[in-house]
Amino acid sequence: QVQLVQSGAEVKKPGASVKVSCKASGYTFTSYVIHWVRQAPGQRLEWMGWINAGDGNTKYSQNFQGRVSITRDTSASTVYMELSSLRSEDTAVYYCARQVLFGGNYFFDFWGQGTLVTVSS
Amino acid sequence: DIQMTQSPSSLSASIGDRVTITCRASQSINSYLNWYQQKPGKAPKLLIYTASSLQSGVPSTFSGSGSGTDFTLTISSLQPEDFATYYCQQSYSTPFTFGPGTKVDIK
C-alpha cells in the first residue's frame, strides 16, 4: 500500500534551517511528483512547491522568496524539504503529498502524516 | 494568485442532515477544483477531484459540482465520521491555493 512517512517533530531557533524528510513506499517512486504543503496553527493549507521524483525538476511558491528547497534521493525513495531563515511565522505542520495528474487536473491522493516544526527562541 | 473563499466558515448539523458547502475562486478555474476532508491532528484526505469525481473508497454520500468560479460539496446524509473540516483547492495554476475551510460539527 502507498505510504508517505515523514520525519519527526523539530524545534528550531529563528534564523536557522530545517530539513524534513518524506519516505515513500508501495509505488514506483520515480513515477510521481511530490508536493509540500504546510498548515500554521488554525490556518488554511498553504502550498510550498513540488519535485518530480523522476527527473528532479522543481517548482516553488514565490511566497517563500527563495527560502525553500526540495530535493530527492531516488536510492532511498525519499524527498526532502529544507526551509531556511526560519521565523516564528514558519511554525506549522508540514505535509508531503503525492500528486496524481488525471484529465489535465492535479490532485493529492496520498499524504504524509505531517511534521510539526516549531520556531522559537 | 487565485484566491479561494468558502462559505459558511462553520456549520452545525445533525446526523442524517443534508449539508452543502460552497467554494468560490477569484477567477475561472474550469473544473480544476478538489475537495479534502481533515480531522484534528490528521492529514487531509482527498474526497472529490476535478469538481465532481469521487475518489476511490469515499462514500457516495459525498458529491461535488460546479465549474468556472463556483463549486459545491454536498453530503447527502451526514454520518458521525463526517464531522471534520473541509477544504477546497484549485489546481488550475500555481501557486495551488486552498480555501479557508468549513468546519462541520455536531448540533
Tab-separated table of C-alpha atoms in Angstrom:
chain	number	residue	atom	x	y	z
A	1	GLN	CA	0.000	0.000	0.000
A	2	VAL	CA	1.124	3.535	-0.708
A	3	GLN	CA	2.720	5.234	2.283
A	4	LEU	CA	4.485	8.524	2.827
A	5	VAL	CA	6.284	8.566	6.174
A	6	GLN	CA	7.726	11.840	7.397
A	7	SER	CA	10.471	12.593	9.892
A	8	GLY	CA	9.748	13.672	13.427
A	9	ALA	CA	8.973	16.995	15.045
A	10	GLU	CA	11.621	19.715	15.104
A	11	VAL	CA	12.256	22.742	17.296
A	12	LYS	CA	14.412	25.461	15.738
A	13	LYS	CA	15.599	28.932	16.635
A	14	PRO	CA	14.829	31.940	14.450
A	15	GLY	CA	17.293	32.224	11.579
A	16	ALA	CA	18.045	28.509	11.500
A	17	SER	CA	17.131	25.980	8.815
A	18	VAL	CA	15.076	22.806	8.998
A	19	LYS	CA	15.091	19.764	6.727
A	20	VAL	CA	12.084	17.446	6.741
A	21	SER	CA	12.095	14.068	5.013
A	22	CYS	CA	9.296	12.112	3.356
A	23	LYS	CA	9.960	8.422	2.652
A	24	ALA	CA	7.756	6.823	0.009
A	25	SER	CA	6.827	3.159	-0.310
A	26	GLY	CA	4.272	0.987	-2.048
A	27	TYR	CA	4.643	2.513	-5.522
A	28	THR	CA	7.286	3.384	-8.111
A	29	PHE	CA	8.949	6.418	-6.531
A	30	THR	CA	10.254	7.959	-9.743
A	31	SER	CA	6.860	7.903	-11.458
A	32	TYR	CA	5.279	10.612	-9.327
A	33	VAL	CA	5.593	14.234	-8.295
A	34	ILE	CA	5.690	15.039	-4.581
A	35	HIS	CA	4.383	18.332	-3.185
A	36	TRP	CA	4.910	20.050	0.151
A	37	VAL	CA	2.034	21.806	1.889
A	38	ARG	CA	2.096	23.449	5.295
A	39	GLN	CA	-0.539	24.432	7.837
A	40	ALA	CA	0.093	27.003	10.543
A	41	PRO	CA	-1.992	26.647	13.720
A	42	GLY	CA	-5.652	27.339	12.946
A	43	GLN	CA	-4.854	28.375	9.397
A	44	ARG	CA	-5.602	27.120	5.907
A	45	LEU	CA	-3.310	24.811	3.979
A	46	GLU	CA	-0.507	26.575	2.080
A	47	TRP	CA	1.229	25.097	-0.955
A	48	MET	CA	5.040	25.349	-0.945
A	49	GLY	CA	6.310	23.569	-4.043
A	50	TRP	CA	6.875	20.275	-5.795
A	51	ILE	CA	9.559	17.972	-7.114
A	52	ASN	CA	9.363	15.498	-9.950
A	53	ALA	CA	10.896	12.442	-8.275
A	54	GLY	CA	11.908	11.081	-11.666
A	55	ASP	CA	13.957	13.919	-13.140
A	56	GLY	CA	14.398	16.130	-10.090
A	57	ASN	CA	12.704	19.181	-11.608
A	58	THR	CA	11.223	21.526	-9.033
A	59	LYS	CA	8.820	24.422	-8.759
A	60	TYR	CA	8.398	26.640	-5.716
A	61	SER	CA	5.859	29.120	-4.442
A	62	GLN	CA	7.084	32.698	-4.729
A	63	ASN	CA	5.631	33.217	-1.252
A	64	PHE	CA	8.756	31.639	0.225
A	65	GLN	CA	11.111	34.027	-1.572
A	66	GLY	CA	13.863	31.509	-2.254
A	67	ARG	CA	13.895	30.095	1.290
A	68	VAL	CA	12.611	26.651	0.312
A	69	SER	CA	14.496	23.849	-1.418
A	70	ILE	CA	13.059	20.430	-2.310
A	71	THR	CA	15.376	17.557	-3.212
A	72	ARG	CA	15.118	13.811	-3.577
A	73	ASP	CA	17.242	10.691	-3.126
A	74	THR	CA	15.996	8.047	-5.521
A	75	SER	CA	18.087	5.310	-3.892
A	76	ALA	CA	16.218	5.931	-0.637
A	77	SER	CA	12.823	6.775	-2.190
A	78	THR	CA	12.880	9.910	-0.068
A	79	VAL	CA	12.039	13.534	-0.715
A	80	TYR	CA	13.418	16.351	1.423
A	81	MET	CA	12.121	19.853	2.080
A	82	GLU	CA	14.520	22.405	3.530
A	83	LEU	CA	13.319	25.786	4.748
A	84	SER	CA	15.900	28.384	5.713
A	85	SER	CA	15.952	31.706	7.599
A	86	LEU	CA	13.194	30.446	9.849
A	87	ARG	CA	10.938	32.888	11.667
A	88	SER	CA	8.150	32.390	14.172
A	89	GLU	CA	5.546	32.531	11.400
A	90	ASP	CA	7.024	29.326	9.959
A	91	THR	CA	5.729	27.373	12.945
A	92	ALA	CA	3.422	24.880	11.265
A	93	VAL	CA	2.743	21.264	10.398
A	94	TYR	CA	4.474	20.400	7.141
A	95	TYR	CA	2.986	17.718	4.887
A	96	CYS	CA	4.269	15.913	1.820
A	97	ALA	CA	1.655	14.720	-0.661
A	98	ARG	CA	1.706	12.613	-3.811
A	99	GLN	CA	0.355	14.193	-6.964
A	100	VAL	CA	-1.886	12.487	-9.478
A	101	LEU	CA	-2.374	14.003	-12.924
A	102	PHE	CA	-5.681	12.890	-14.454
A	103	GLY	CA	-7.639	14.536	-17.232
A	104	GLY	CA	-5.448	17.612	-17.033
A	105	ASN	CA	-6.137	18.092	-13.333
A	106	TYR	CA	-3.662	17.721	-10.482
A	107	PHE	CA	-4.681	16.473	-7.072
A	108	PHE	CA	-3.093	14.901	-3.989
A	109	ASP	CA	-4.161	11.321	-3.361
A	110	PHE	CA	-1.811	10.315	-0.529
A	111	TRP	CA	-0.366	12.453	2.227
A	112	GLY	CA	2.317	12.027	4.837
A	113	GLN	CA	1.348	12.131	8.495
A	114	GLY	CA	2.752	15.638	8.950
A	115	THR	CA	5.804	17.050	10.742
A	116	LEU	CA	5.447	19.799	13.323
A	117	VAL	CA	8.143	22.445	13.048
A	118	THR	CA	8.250	24.901	15.920
A	119	VAL	CA	10.325	28.072	15.603
A	120	SER	CA	11.031	29.648	18.952
A	121	SER	CA	13.851	31.481	20.640
B	1	ASP	CA	-2.530	34.178	-7.190
B	2	ILE	CA	-6.039	32.708	-7.352
B	3	GLN	CA	-7.930	33.391	-4.129
B	4	MET	CA	-10.315	30.771	-2.788
B	5	THR	CA	-13.195	31.506	-0.444
B	6	GLN	CA	-15.629	29.153	1.270
B	7	SER	CA	-18.967	29.541	2.947
B	8	PRO	CA	-20.022	29.030	5.575
B	9	SER	CA	-16.886	29.064	7.716
B	10	SER	CA	-18.592	26.671	10.102
B	11	LEU	CA	-21.908	24.906	10.492
B	12	SER	CA	-23.684	22.718	12.997
B	13	ALA	CA	-25.711	19.802	11.726
B	14	SER	CA	-27.337	16.598	12.891
B	15	ILE	CA	-26.823	13.010	11.797
B	16	GLY	CA	-28.773	12.421	8.618
B	17	ASP	CA	-28.822	16.086	7.568
B	18	ARG	CA	-28.019	17.230	4.063
B	19	VAL	CA	-25.044	19.611	4.122
B	20	THR	CA	-23.844	21.923	1.354
B	21	ILE	CA	-20.551	23.821	1.352
B	22	THR	CA	-19.737	26.465	-1.243
B	23	CYS	CA	-16.341	27.352	-2.668
B	24	ARG	CA	-15.608	30.300	-4.937
B	25	ALA	CA	-12.492	31.112	-6.964
B	26	SER	CA	-11.352	34.651	-7.752
B	27	GLN	CA	-11.157	33.745	-11.458
B	28	SER	CA	-12.308	30.898	-13.648
B	29	ILE	CA	-10.529	27.630	-12.874
B	30	ASN	CA	-12.578	25.444	-15.263
B	31	SER	CA	-13.157	22.238	-13.281
B	32	TYR	CA	-9.731	22.132	-11.661
B	33	LEU	CA	-11.137	22.029	-8.158
B	34	ASN	CA	-10.558	19.408	-5.475
B	35	TRP	CA	-12.105	18.812	-2.053
B	36	TYR	CA	-10.355	17.444	1.044
B	37	GLN	CA	-11.546	16.407	4.471
B	38	GLN	CA	-9.344	16.973	7.504
B	39	LYS	CA	-9.861	15.718	11.036
B	40	PRO	CA	-7.985	17.174	14.023
B	41	GLY	CA	-4.347	16.138	14.124
B	42	LYS	CA	-4.607	14.264	10.829
B	43	ALA	CA	-3.515	14.861	7.265
B	44	PRO	CA	-6.084	15.948	4.691
B	45	LYS	CA	-7.918	13.216	2.804
B	46	LEU	CA	-8.967	13.550	-0.842
B	47	LEU	CA	-12.733	13.337	-1.349
B	48	ILE	CA	-13.538	14.824	-4.742
B	49	TYR	CA	-11.283	15.705	-7.685
B	50	THR	CA	-11.937	17.654	-10.853
B	51	ALA	CA	-15.014	19.214	-9.243
B	52	SER	CA	-17.250	16.151	-9.340
B	53	SER	CA	-15.269	12.892	-9.464
B	54	LEU	CA	-15.493	10.775	-6.326
B	55	GLN	CA	-12.175	9.452	-5.071
B	56	SER	CA	-11.999	5.673	-4.718
B	57	GLY	CA	-13.198	4.499	-1.319
B	58	VAL	CA	-15.098	7.679	-0.492
B	59	PRO	CA	-18.789	7.102	0.369
B	60	SER	CA	-21.325	8.041	-2.271
B	61	THR	CA	-22.979	10.366	0.233
B	62	PHE	CA	-20.330	12.881	-0.908
B	63	SER	CA	-20.760	14.689	-4.200
B	64	GLY	CA	-19.331	17.736	-5.902
B	65	SER	CA	-20.496	20.068	-8.612
B	66	GLY	CA	-19.644	23.303	-10.354
B	67	SER	CA	-17.297	24.816	-12.864
B	68	GLY	CA	-15.765	28.179	-13.614
B	69	THR	CA	-15.737	30.055	-10.323
B	70	ASP	CA	-18.477	28.458	-8.213
B	71	PHE	CA	-18.418	24.990	-6.708
B	72	THR	CA	-20.289	22.998	-4.100
B	73	LEU	CA	-19.605	19.985	-1.930
B	74	THR	CA	-22.702	18.145	-0.745
B	75	ILE	CA	-23.025	15.492	1.924
B	76	SER	CA	-26.425	13.928	1.309
B	77	SER	CA	-26.804	12.307	4.729
B	78	LEU	CA	-24.334	13.347	7.415
B	79	GLN	CA	-22.711	10.479	9.292
B	80	PRO	CA	-20.814	10.595	12.625
B	81	GLU	CA	-17.468	10.172	10.860
B	82	ASP	CA	-18.143	13.205	8.629
B	83	PHE	CA	-17.635	15.754	11.382
B	84	ALA	CA	-14.452	17.441	10.193
B	85	THR	CA	-13.120	20.474	8.348
B	86	TYR	CA	-13.484	20.597	4.577
B	87	TYR	CA	-11.133	22.455	2.223
B	88	CYS	CA	-11.411	23.237	-1.460
B	89	GLN	CA	-8.235	23.585	-3.530
B	90	GLN	CA	-7.642	24.928	-7.023
B	91	SER	CA	-5.136	23.223	-9.283
B	92	TYR	CA	-5.628	25.490	-12.308
B	93	SER	CA	-2.366	27.334	-11.749
B	94	THR	CA	0.478	27.555	-9.280
B	95	PRO	CA	0.632	28.503	-6.530
B	96	PHE	CA	-2.065	25.937	-5.822
B	97	THR	CA	-4.302	27.562	-3.255
B	98	PHE	CA	-6.766	26.290	-0.699
B	99	GLY	CA	-9.924	27.738	0.759
B	100	PRO	CA	-10.057	28.729	4.435
B	101	GLY	CA	-12.019	25.636	5.370
B	102	THR	CA	-15.526	24.841	6.580
B	103	LYS	CA	-15.813	23.185	9.963
B	104	VAL	CA	-18.755	20.823	10.309
B	105	ASP	CA	-19.671	19.984	13.876
B	106	ILE	CA	-22.464	18.323	15.764
B	107	LYS	CA	-25.616	20.275	16.526
